[in-house]
Short mmCIF file of C-alpha atoms in Angstrom, two decimals:
data_model
loop_
_atom_site.label_atom_id
_atom_site.label_comp_id
_atom_site.label_asym_id
_atom_site.label_seq_id
_atom_site.Cartn_x
_atom_site.Cartn_y
_atom_site.Cartn_z
CA UNK A 1 -54.78 -274.33 151.71
CA UNK A 2 -52.98 -277.36 150.32
CA UNK A 3 -55.67 -277.92 147.70
CA UNK A 4 -55.34 -274.33 146.53
CA UNK A 5 -51.56 -274.72 146.24
CA UNK A 6 -51.91 -277.98 144.34
CA UNK A 7 -54.40 -276.37 141.94
CA UNK A 8 -52.05 -273.45 141.33
CA UNK A 9 -49.16 -275.85 140.72
CA UNK A 10 -51.20 -277.81 138.17
CA UNK A 11 -52.26 -274.59 136.36
CA UNK A 12 -48.71 -273.30 136.25
CA UNK A 13 -47.42 -276.69 135.03
CA UNK A 14 -49.99 -276.78 132.25
CA UNK A 15 -49.08 -273.28 131.19
CA UNK A 16 -45.35 -273.99 131.45
CA UNK A 17 -45.59 -277.01 129.20
CA UNK A 18 -47.75 -275.02 126.81
CA UNK A 19 -45.24 -272.16 126.82
CA UNK A 20 -42.25 -274.49 126.32
CA UNK A 21 -43.99 -276.01 123.36
CA UNK A 22 -44.06 -272.59 121.72
CA UNK A 23 -41.03 -270.88 123.27
CA UNK A 24 -39.52 -270.27 119.80
CA UNK A 25 -42.36 -267.90 118.89
CA UNK A 26 -42.09 -264.34 120.16
CA UNK A 27 -44.90 -262.70 118.20
CA UNK A 28 -48.60 -262.68 118.89
CA UNK A 29 -50.82 -261.74 116.01
CA UNK A 30 -54.40 -260.80 116.71
CA UNK A 31 -57.14 -260.87 114.15
CA UNK A 32 -60.88 -260.23 114.44
CA UNK A 33 -63.68 -259.72 112.04
CA UNK A 34 -66.08 -257.94 114.39
CA UNK A 35 -65.90 -255.71 117.44
CA UNK A 36 -68.21 -255.94 120.42
CA UNK A 37 -67.51 -253.62 123.33
CA UNK A 38 -63.74 -254.08 123.46
CA UNK A 39 -61.40 -252.70 120.76
CA UNK A 40 -59.35 -255.89 121.04
CA UNK A 41 -59.90 -259.05 119.08
CA UNK A 42 -61.41 -262.29 120.35
CA UNK A 43 -58.56 -264.59 119.25
CA UNK A 44 -54.90 -264.61 119.96
CA UNK A 45 -52.96 -266.87 117.62
CA UNK A 46 -49.41 -267.92 118.22
CA UNK A 47 -47.24 -268.12 115.14
CA UNK A 48 -47.95 -271.85 114.99
CA UNK A 49 -51.35 -273.38 114.48
CA UNK A 50 -52.49 -273.53 118.12
CA UNK A 51 -54.97 -270.87 119.21
CA UNK A 52 -57.04 -270.10 122.25
CA UNK A 53 -59.93 -267.71 122.96
CA UNK A 54 -59.90 -264.56 125.12
CA UNK A 55 -63.20 -263.31 126.40
CA UNK A 56 -62.04 -259.82 127.19
CA UNK A 57 -59.11 -257.55 127.74
CA UNK A 58 -58.71 -258.70 131.39
CA UNK A 59 -57.57 -262.21 130.46
CA UNK A 60 -55.17 -260.83 127.87
CA UNK A 61 -53.67 -258.55 130.50
CA UNK A 62 -53.30 -261.47 132.94
CA UNK A 63 -51.59 -263.50 130.23
CA UNK A 64 -49.13 -260.69 129.62
CA UNK A 65 -48.41 -260.44 133.33
CA UNK A 66 -47.70 -264.22 133.53
CA UNK A 67 -45.43 -264.03 130.51
CA UNK A 68 -43.54 -261.09 131.96
CA UNK A 69 -43.05 -262.93 135.27
CA UNK A 70 -41.64 -265.90 133.38
CA UNK A 71 -39.03 -263.64 131.77
CA UNK A 72 -40.41 -263.87 128.25
CA UNK A 73 -40.34 -260.89 125.86
CA UNK A 74 -43.40 -261.00 123.70
CA UNK A 75 -44.15 -258.30 121.10
CA UNK A 76 -47.78 -257.66 120.22
CA UNK A 77 -48.37 -256.68 116.61
CA UNK A 78 -51.15 -254.42 115.42
CA UNK A 79 -54.38 -256.21 114.60
CA UNK A 80 -56.98 -255.52 111.95
CA UNK A 81 -60.70 -255.34 112.58
CA UNK A 82 -63.79 -253.62 111.24
CA UNK A 83 -65.76 -250.72 112.69
CA UNK A 84 -69.53 -250.32 112.65
CA UNK A 85 -69.46 -249.00 109.08
CA UNK A 86 -67.34 -251.85 107.75
CA UNK A 87 -64.14 -249.79 107.49
CA UNK A 88 -60.98 -251.63 108.47
CA UNK A 89 -59.23 -250.27 111.55
CA UNK A 90 -55.91 -251.10 113.12
CA UNK A 91 -55.30 -252.06 116.73
CA UNK A 92 -51.88 -251.23 118.07
CA UNK A 93 -50.91 -251.29 121.74
CA UNK A 94 -54.53 -251.60 122.76
CA UNK A 95 -55.81 -248.61 120.74
CA UNK A 96 -58.09 -248.71 117.70
CA UNK A 97 -56.90 -246.71 114.73
CA UNK A 98 -59.39 -245.75 112.00
CA UNK A 99 -57.90 -246.04 108.52
CA UNK A 100 -60.18 -243.32 107.11
CA UNK A 101 -58.33 -240.18 106.06
CA UNK A 102 -58.92 -236.75 107.55
CA UNK A 103 -60.88 -235.69 104.43
CA UNK A 104 -63.20 -238.73 104.78
CA UNK A 105 -63.86 -238.06 108.46
CA UNK A 106 -64.37 -234.28 108.10
CA UNK A 107 -65.62 -233.67 104.53
CA UNK A 108 -67.45 -230.42 105.36
CA UNK A 109 -64.33 -228.95 106.97
CA UNK A 110 -62.16 -229.87 103.99
CA UNK A 111 -64.68 -228.46 101.49
CA UNK A 112 -64.88 -225.24 103.50
CA UNK A 113 -61.09 -224.97 103.37
CA UNK A 114 -61.22 -225.39 99.58
CA UNK A 115 -63.77 -222.58 99.30
CA UNK A 116 -61.70 -220.32 101.55
CA UNK A 117 -58.56 -221.00 99.50
CA UNK A 118 -60.43 -220.35 96.24
CA UNK A 119 -61.81 -217.00 97.47
CA UNK A 120 -58.49 -215.98 99.02
CA UNK A 121 -56.50 -216.67 95.84
CA UNK A 122 -59.13 -214.96 93.68
CA UNK A 123 -59.20 -211.81 95.82
CA UNK A 124 -55.39 -211.61 95.95
CA UNK A 125 -55.20 -212.04 92.17
CA UNK A 126 -57.70 -209.25 91.49
CA UNK A 127 -55.96 -206.86 93.89
CA UNK A 128 -52.44 -207.52 92.54
CA UNK A 129 -53.69 -207.44 88.96
CA UNK A 130 -55.27 -204.02 89.38
CA UNK A 131 -52.18 -202.65 91.16
CA UNK A 132 -50.01 -203.70 88.22
CA UNK A 133 -52.31 -201.88 85.81
CA UNK A 134 -51.91 -198.68 87.84
CA UNK A 135 -48.28 -198.42 86.69
CA UNK A 136 -48.20 -200.82 83.70
CA UNK A 137 -51.45 -200.41 81.66
CA UNK A 138 -50.83 -203.12 79.05
CA UNK A 139 -53.57 -205.75 79.47
CA UNK A 140 -52.72 -207.75 76.34
CA UNK A 141 -49.16 -208.34 77.51
CA UNK A 142 -50.30 -209.02 81.10
CA UNK A 143 -52.78 -211.61 79.79
CA UNK A 144 -49.89 -213.39 78.07
CA UNK A 145 -47.96 -213.36 81.36
CA UNK A 146 -50.94 -214.91 83.19
CA UNK A 147 -51.13 -217.81 80.77
CA UNK A 148 -47.35 -218.15 80.36
CA UNK A 149 -46.82 -218.64 84.11
CA UNK A 150 -49.71 -221.13 84.18
CA UNK A 151 -48.32 -223.11 81.25
CA UNK A 152 -44.86 -223.20 82.86
CA UNK A 153 -46.49 -224.50 86.05
CA UNK A 154 -48.27 -227.24 84.08
CA UNK A 155 -45.10 -228.25 82.24
CA UNK A 156 -43.22 -228.63 85.51
CA UNK A 157 -46.14 -230.64 86.95
CA UNK A 158 -46.12 -232.93 83.91
CA UNK A 159 -42.35 -233.37 84.19
CA UNK A 160 -42.57 -234.62 87.78
CA UNK A 161 -45.70 -236.65 87.01
CA UNK A 162 -48.15 -234.65 89.16
CA UNK A 163 -50.36 -235.22 87.29
CA UNK A 164 -49.24 -237.54 84.55
CA UNK A 165 -49.67 -235.91 81.16
CA UNK A 166 -52.63 -237.29 79.23
CA UNK A 167 -51.95 -237.95 75.52
CA UNK A 168 -53.65 -235.75 72.94
CA UNK A 169 -54.52 -236.47 69.30
CA UNK A 170 -55.80 -234.44 66.34
CA UNK A 171 -59.43 -235.12 67.16
CA UNK A 172 -59.10 -233.94 70.75
CA UNK A 173 -57.03 -230.97 69.63
CA UNK A 174 -59.80 -229.99 67.24
CA UNK A 175 -62.34 -230.15 70.06
CA UNK A 176 -60.25 -228.14 72.52
CA UNK A 177 -59.13 -225.40 70.11
CA UNK A 178 -62.50 -223.52 70.00
CA UNK A 179 -62.70 -223.75 73.79
CA UNK A 180 -59.17 -222.34 74.10
CA UNK A 181 -59.92 -219.51 71.64
CA UNK A 182 -62.98 -218.43 73.62
CA UNK A 183 -60.98 -218.75 76.83
CA UNK A 184 -58.23 -216.53 75.40
CA UNK A 185 -60.67 -213.91 74.10
CA UNK A 186 -62.64 -213.80 77.35
CA UNK A 187 -59.47 -213.60 79.43
CA UNK A 188 -57.92 -210.78 77.39
CA UNK A 189 -61.15 -208.75 77.32
CA UNK A 190 -61.56 -209.16 81.08
CA UNK A 191 -58.08 -207.73 81.58
CA UNK A 192 -58.78 -204.85 79.21
CA UNK A 193 -61.85 -204.03 81.31
CA UNK A 194 -59.90 -204.37 84.58
CA UNK A 195 -57.31 -201.91 83.26
CA UNK A 196 -59.95 -199.40 82.12
CA UNK A 197 -62.45 -199.31 85.01
CA UNK A 198 -62.76 -200.26 88.67
CA UNK A 199 -62.56 -203.98 89.51
CA UNK A 200 -65.94 -203.80 91.24
CA UNK A 201 -67.58 -202.38 88.10
CA UNK A 202 -66.07 -205.06 85.84
CA UNK A 203 -67.42 -207.79 88.10
CA UNK A 204 -70.82 -206.08 88.13
CA UNK A 205 -70.90 -206.16 84.31
CA UNK A 206 -69.76 -209.77 84.33
CA UNK A 207 -72.83 -210.58 86.44
CA UNK A 208 -74.69 -210.53 83.09
CA UNK A 209 -72.96 -213.75 82.06
CA UNK A 210 -75.86 -216.00 83.23
CA UNK A 211 -78.25 -213.97 81.08
CA UNK A 212 -76.08 -214.50 78.01
CA UNK A 213 -75.68 -218.18 78.88
CA UNK A 214 -79.45 -218.60 79.01
CA UNK A 215 -79.88 -216.78 75.70
CA UNK A 216 -77.23 -218.91 73.99
CA UNK A 217 -78.68 -222.13 75.42
CA UNK A 218 -82.13 -221.34 74.04
CA UNK A 219 -81.30 -219.70 70.71
CA UNK A 220 -78.03 -221.47 69.79
CA UNK A 221 -78.32 -224.92 71.37
CA UNK A 222 -82.11 -225.05 71.15
CA UNK A 223 -82.61 -225.85 74.84
CA UNK A 224 -85.88 -224.78 76.45
CA UNK A 225 -85.35 -222.24 79.22
CA UNK A 226 -88.27 -222.10 81.71
CA UNK A 227 -90.04 -218.82 82.33
CA UNK A 228 -88.92 -218.82 85.97
CA UNK A 229 -85.28 -218.63 84.88
CA UNK A 230 -85.96 -215.73 82.51
CA UNK A 231 -87.85 -213.85 85.24
CA UNK A 232 -84.98 -214.38 87.70
CA UNK A 233 -82.62 -212.73 85.20
CA UNK A 234 -84.66 -209.51 85.06
CA UNK A 235 -83.10 -208.15 88.31
CA UNK A 236 -79.64 -208.86 86.86
CA UNK A 237 -80.27 -206.69 83.80
CA UNK A 238 -81.95 -203.96 85.84
CA UNK A 239 -79.20 -203.95 88.50
CA UNK A 240 -76.35 -203.78 85.99
CA UNK A 241 -78.12 -200.96 84.13
CA UNK A 242 -78.56 -198.97 87.35
CA UNK A 243 -74.92 -199.49 88.35
CA UNK A 244 -73.61 -198.53 84.91
CA UNK A 245 -75.51 -195.24 84.64
CA UNK A 246 -73.92 -193.74 87.76
CA UNK A 247 -70.58 -195.61 87.97
CA UNK A 248 -67.88 -192.97 88.50
CA UNK A 249 -65.22 -194.99 86.66
CA UNK A 250 -67.50 -195.79 83.70
CA UNK A 251 -66.05 -195.72 80.20
CA UNK A 252 -67.10 -197.52 77.05
CA UNK A 253 -63.84 -199.45 76.70
CA UNK A 254 -64.30 -201.08 80.10
CA UNK A 255 -68.01 -201.75 79.53
CA UNK A 256 -67.71 -203.19 76.00
CA UNK A 257 -64.66 -205.28 76.91
CA UNK A 258 -66.52 -206.82 79.87
CA UNK A 259 -69.50 -207.61 77.63
CA UNK A 260 -67.25 -209.24 74.99
CA UNK A 261 -65.71 -211.28 77.81
CA UNK A 262 -69.19 -212.42 78.86
CA UNK A 263 -70.01 -213.51 75.31
CA UNK A 264 -66.67 -215.31 74.91
CA UNK A 265 -67.10 -217.24 78.16
CA UNK A 266 -70.66 -218.10 77.16
CA UNK A 267 -69.44 -219.73 73.95
CA UNK A 268 -66.63 -221.35 75.90
CA UNK A 269 -69.30 -223.12 77.94
CA UNK A 270 -71.07 -224.24 74.76
CA UNK A 271 -67.93 -225.63 73.15
CA UNK A 272 -66.84 -227.21 76.43
CA UNK A 273 -69.98 -229.35 76.42
CA UNK A 274 -69.11 -230.55 72.93
CA UNK A 275 -65.51 -231.27 73.98
CA UNK A 276 -66.35 -233.51 76.94
CA UNK A 277 -63.79 -236.31 76.99
CA UNK A 278 -62.49 -238.86 79.44
CA UNK A 279 -59.46 -236.65 80.23
CA UNK A 280 -59.26 -235.31 83.77
CA UNK A 281 -59.96 -231.61 84.39
CA UNK A 282 -56.36 -230.77 85.34
CA UNK A 283 -55.01 -231.98 81.99
CA UNK A 284 -57.86 -230.36 80.06
CA UNK A 285 -57.19 -227.00 81.70
CA UNK A 286 -53.45 -227.35 81.01
CA UNK A 287 -54.02 -227.99 77.30
CA UNK A 288 -56.55 -225.15 77.07
CA UNK A 289 -54.07 -222.76 78.73
CA UNK A 290 -51.32 -223.81 76.32
CA UNK A 291 -53.48 -223.31 73.22
CA UNK A 292 -54.94 -220.05 74.60
CA UNK A 293 -51.41 -218.71 75.12
CA UNK A 294 -50.70 -219.20 71.40
CA UNK A 295 -53.81 -217.17 70.59
CA UNK A 296 -52.87 -214.34 72.99
CA UNK A 297 -49.28 -213.76 71.84
CA UNK A 298 -49.97 -212.25 68.35
CA UNK A 299 -52.34 -209.44 69.48
CA UNK A 300 -50.00 -208.58 72.36
CA UNK A 301 -47.13 -208.17 69.88
CA UNK A 302 -49.06 -206.20 67.25
CA UNK A 303 -51.21 -204.03 69.54
CA UNK A 304 -48.87 -203.28 72.43
CA UNK A 305 -45.44 -204.41 71.17
CA UNK A 306 -44.23 -201.05 69.78
CA UNK A 307 -45.32 -199.13 72.89
CA UNK A 308 -43.72 -201.68 75.21
CA UNK A 309 -40.38 -201.47 73.39
CA UNK A 310 -40.40 -197.66 73.25
CA UNK A 311 -41.40 -196.74 76.79
CA UNK A 312 -43.67 -199.35 78.44
CA UNK A 313 -41.02 -201.48 80.16
CA UNK A 314 -38.78 -198.48 80.86
CA UNK A 315 -41.55 -196.49 82.56
CA UNK A 316 -42.65 -199.42 84.73
CA UNK A 317 -39.08 -200.14 85.89
CA UNK A 318 -38.52 -196.44 86.62
CA UNK A 319 -41.64 -196.35 88.82
CA UNK A 320 -41.24 -199.51 90.90
CA UNK A 321 -37.85 -200.99 90.06
CA UNK A 322 -36.91 -204.07 88.05
CA UNK A 323 -37.23 -206.57 90.90
CA UNK A 324 -40.73 -205.50 91.95
CA UNK A 325 -41.89 -205.28 88.34
CA UNK A 326 -40.77 -208.85 87.55
CA UNK A 327 -42.00 -210.25 90.88
CA UNK A 328 -45.43 -208.61 90.40
CA UNK A 329 -45.77 -210.15 86.95
CA UNK A 330 -44.73 -213.56 88.28
CA UNK A 331 -47.13 -213.55 91.24
CA UNK A 332 -50.19 -212.36 89.31
CA UNK A 333 -49.57 -215.19 86.84
CA UNK A 334 -49.14 -217.71 89.64
CA UNK A 335 -52.23 -216.56 91.54
CA UNK A 336 -54.25 -216.57 88.30
CA UNK A 337 -53.38 -220.20 87.61
CA UNK A 338 -53.74 -221.36 91.22
CA UNK A 339 -57.15 -219.79 91.79
CA UNK A 340 -58.48 -221.33 88.56
CA UNK A 341 -57.05 -224.73 89.49
CA UNK A 342 -58.39 -224.62 93.06
CA UNK A 343 -61.76 -223.41 91.74
CA UNK A 344 -61.95 -226.50 89.52
CA UNK A 345 -60.99 -228.79 92.41
CA UNK A 346 -63.51 -227.07 94.71
CA UNK A 347 -66.44 -227.25 92.34
CA UNK A 348 -65.78 -230.95 91.68
CA UNK A 349 -66.34 -231.66 95.38
CA UNK A 350 -69.78 -230.09 95.77
CA UNK A 351 -73.33 -230.41 94.49
CA UNK A 352 -74.71 -228.03 91.82
CA UNK A 353 -76.56 -225.97 94.44
CA UNK A 354 -73.40 -225.38 96.47
CA UNK A 355 -71.56 -224.67 93.23
CA UNK A 356 -74.06 -221.92 92.38
CA UNK A 357 -73.95 -220.31 95.81
CA UNK A 358 -70.16 -220.48 95.83
CA UNK A 359 -69.85 -218.64 92.51
CA UNK A 360 -72.17 -215.86 93.66
CA UNK A 361 -70.40 -215.44 97.00
CA UNK A 362 -67.06 -215.31 95.20
CA UNK A 363 -68.20 -212.31 93.16
CA UNK A 364 -69.50 -210.60 96.30
CA UNK A 365 -66.15 -211.15 98.03
CA UNK A 366 -64.18 -209.75 95.09
CA UNK A 367 -66.40 -206.66 94.72
CA UNK A 368 -66.35 -205.96 98.45
CA UNK A 369 -62.60 -206.38 98.90
CA UNK A 370 -61.77 -204.32 95.80
CA UNK A 371 -63.87 -201.40 97.08
CA UNK A 372 -62.16 -201.55 100.48
CA UNK A 373 -58.59 -201.99 99.19
CA UNK A 374 -58.68 -199.40 96.39
CA UNK A 375 -61.07 -197.01 98.14
CA UNK A 376 -63.31 -196.73 95.09
CA UNK A 377 -66.04 -194.19 95.53
CA UNK A 378 -69.42 -195.43 94.35
CA UNK A 379 -72.74 -193.65 94.23
CA UNK A 380 -75.78 -194.86 96.12
CA UNK A 381 -77.47 -195.91 92.88
CA UNK A 382 -74.39 -197.89 91.84
CA UNK A 383 -74.36 -199.69 95.18
CA UNK A 384 -78.07 -200.49 95.00
CA UNK A 385 -77.78 -201.64 91.39
CA UNK A 386 -74.86 -203.93 92.24
CA UNK A 387 -76.81 -205.52 95.11
CA UNK A 388 -79.85 -206.07 92.87
CA UNK A 389 -77.71 -207.62 90.13
CA UNK A 390 -75.95 -210.00 92.53
CA UNK A 391 -79.28 -210.96 94.11
CA UNK A 392 -80.66 -211.74 90.66
CA UNK A 393 -77.65 -213.92 89.88
CA UNK A 394 -78.15 -215.75 93.18
CA UNK A 395 -81.84 -216.43 92.45
CA UNK A 396 -81.04 -217.60 88.91
CA UNK A 397 -78.24 -219.87 90.14
CA UNK A 398 -80.40 -221.45 92.84
CA UNK A 399 -83.28 -222.14 90.44
CA UNK A 400 -80.95 -223.61 87.82
CA UNK A 401 -79.13 -225.73 90.39
CA UNK A 402 -82.41 -227.15 91.70
CA UNK A 403 -83.45 -228.02 88.15
CA UNK A 404 -80.15 -229.81 87.52
CA UNK A 405 -80.46 -231.71 90.81
CA UNK A 406 -83.98 -232.86 89.89
CA UNK A 407 -82.75 -234.03 86.49
CA UNK A 408 -79.92 -235.95 88.13
CA UNK A 409 -82.27 -237.67 90.58
CA UNK A 410 -84.71 -238.51 87.79
CA UNK A 411 -81.87 -240.02 85.74
CA UNK A 412 -80.77 -242.14 88.72
CA UNK A 413 -84.33 -243.40 89.28
CA UNK A 414 -84.70 -244.20 85.57
CA UNK A 415 -81.34 -246.02 85.54
CA UNK A 416 -82.23 -248.11 88.58
#
């Protein structure tokens, strides 16, 4: 019994002298480069140069108990270590904290949220847009409102530095102007079609856009389009033709406007490839919107200006009131800009195959919701034709996405 007491006395004396030597230090900093089975580090270093090793959490806990009994107040700082993937983590109060963000830990969930937001904003925009046309049928002026709200949003974003405005010169302006003109023409013609026919029918006609893109790529840019792609576009043409022949809301203004929109967006894609710069997509879209707005204002003034001043504004205010009229115009412009911006952010996060599927599903969502919300009556042939056209677009998109993925992999192999 005496030997045990003597041993304890010696141990306590050694620790007491050690503690007195460092009584001015009240911080323990732990640092480790690797983790075994314990989230804590292997070394505990006092603020001086002396250090000792801890085999596990048990000894650290005993040390803390001894220090508490001696009346000392030690504060343990968070420690840094590395997980199995080499990412630095923090240890605070005995718990390991991963420094990876939520988006890095759950990328599929975040991407799914982006897709949901994109579809939601797009559907809301189409519904509100069509409701405005039911009492204010002036698509040229409404197109100006869409772009004007978007440009105002971009100017405010630039002012607060989110994002920082990228500089532009004459050369870049010359490259972006054709893109903006095609964007303006396609946007205005889409709105003319939306005002003239059912939303579902306009989107069915716009399903022909891949066919026009393929034709322009082969006959304008000189790119070779494989036979499989041309064959996949046959159902698109057949489906749109079937839907058009029996569409109850069909008129030539809506059909021709949608086709002009398809052609304009096709050439927008062509000029966009020529205007590829180091500028980020948010700034590029902001500049395109600003230039497109300048193109849209003159036709709105000359084509619809006299009617708007005589009775257009007065009739709309008489039907819904000034507040609702102005709020409707504001929100359709805001939703137009937001859905385009989120669409850009979404498509930057995914592979070409997912991009293709996402675009097709978006059109299906818009057509389906517009039929339900507005109660559009469609014939059986129109419904079958729409399904065939969308299926053709899906097949075309999947084939093209696979081809692009193979080219990307081949380029990576060649580069390595």
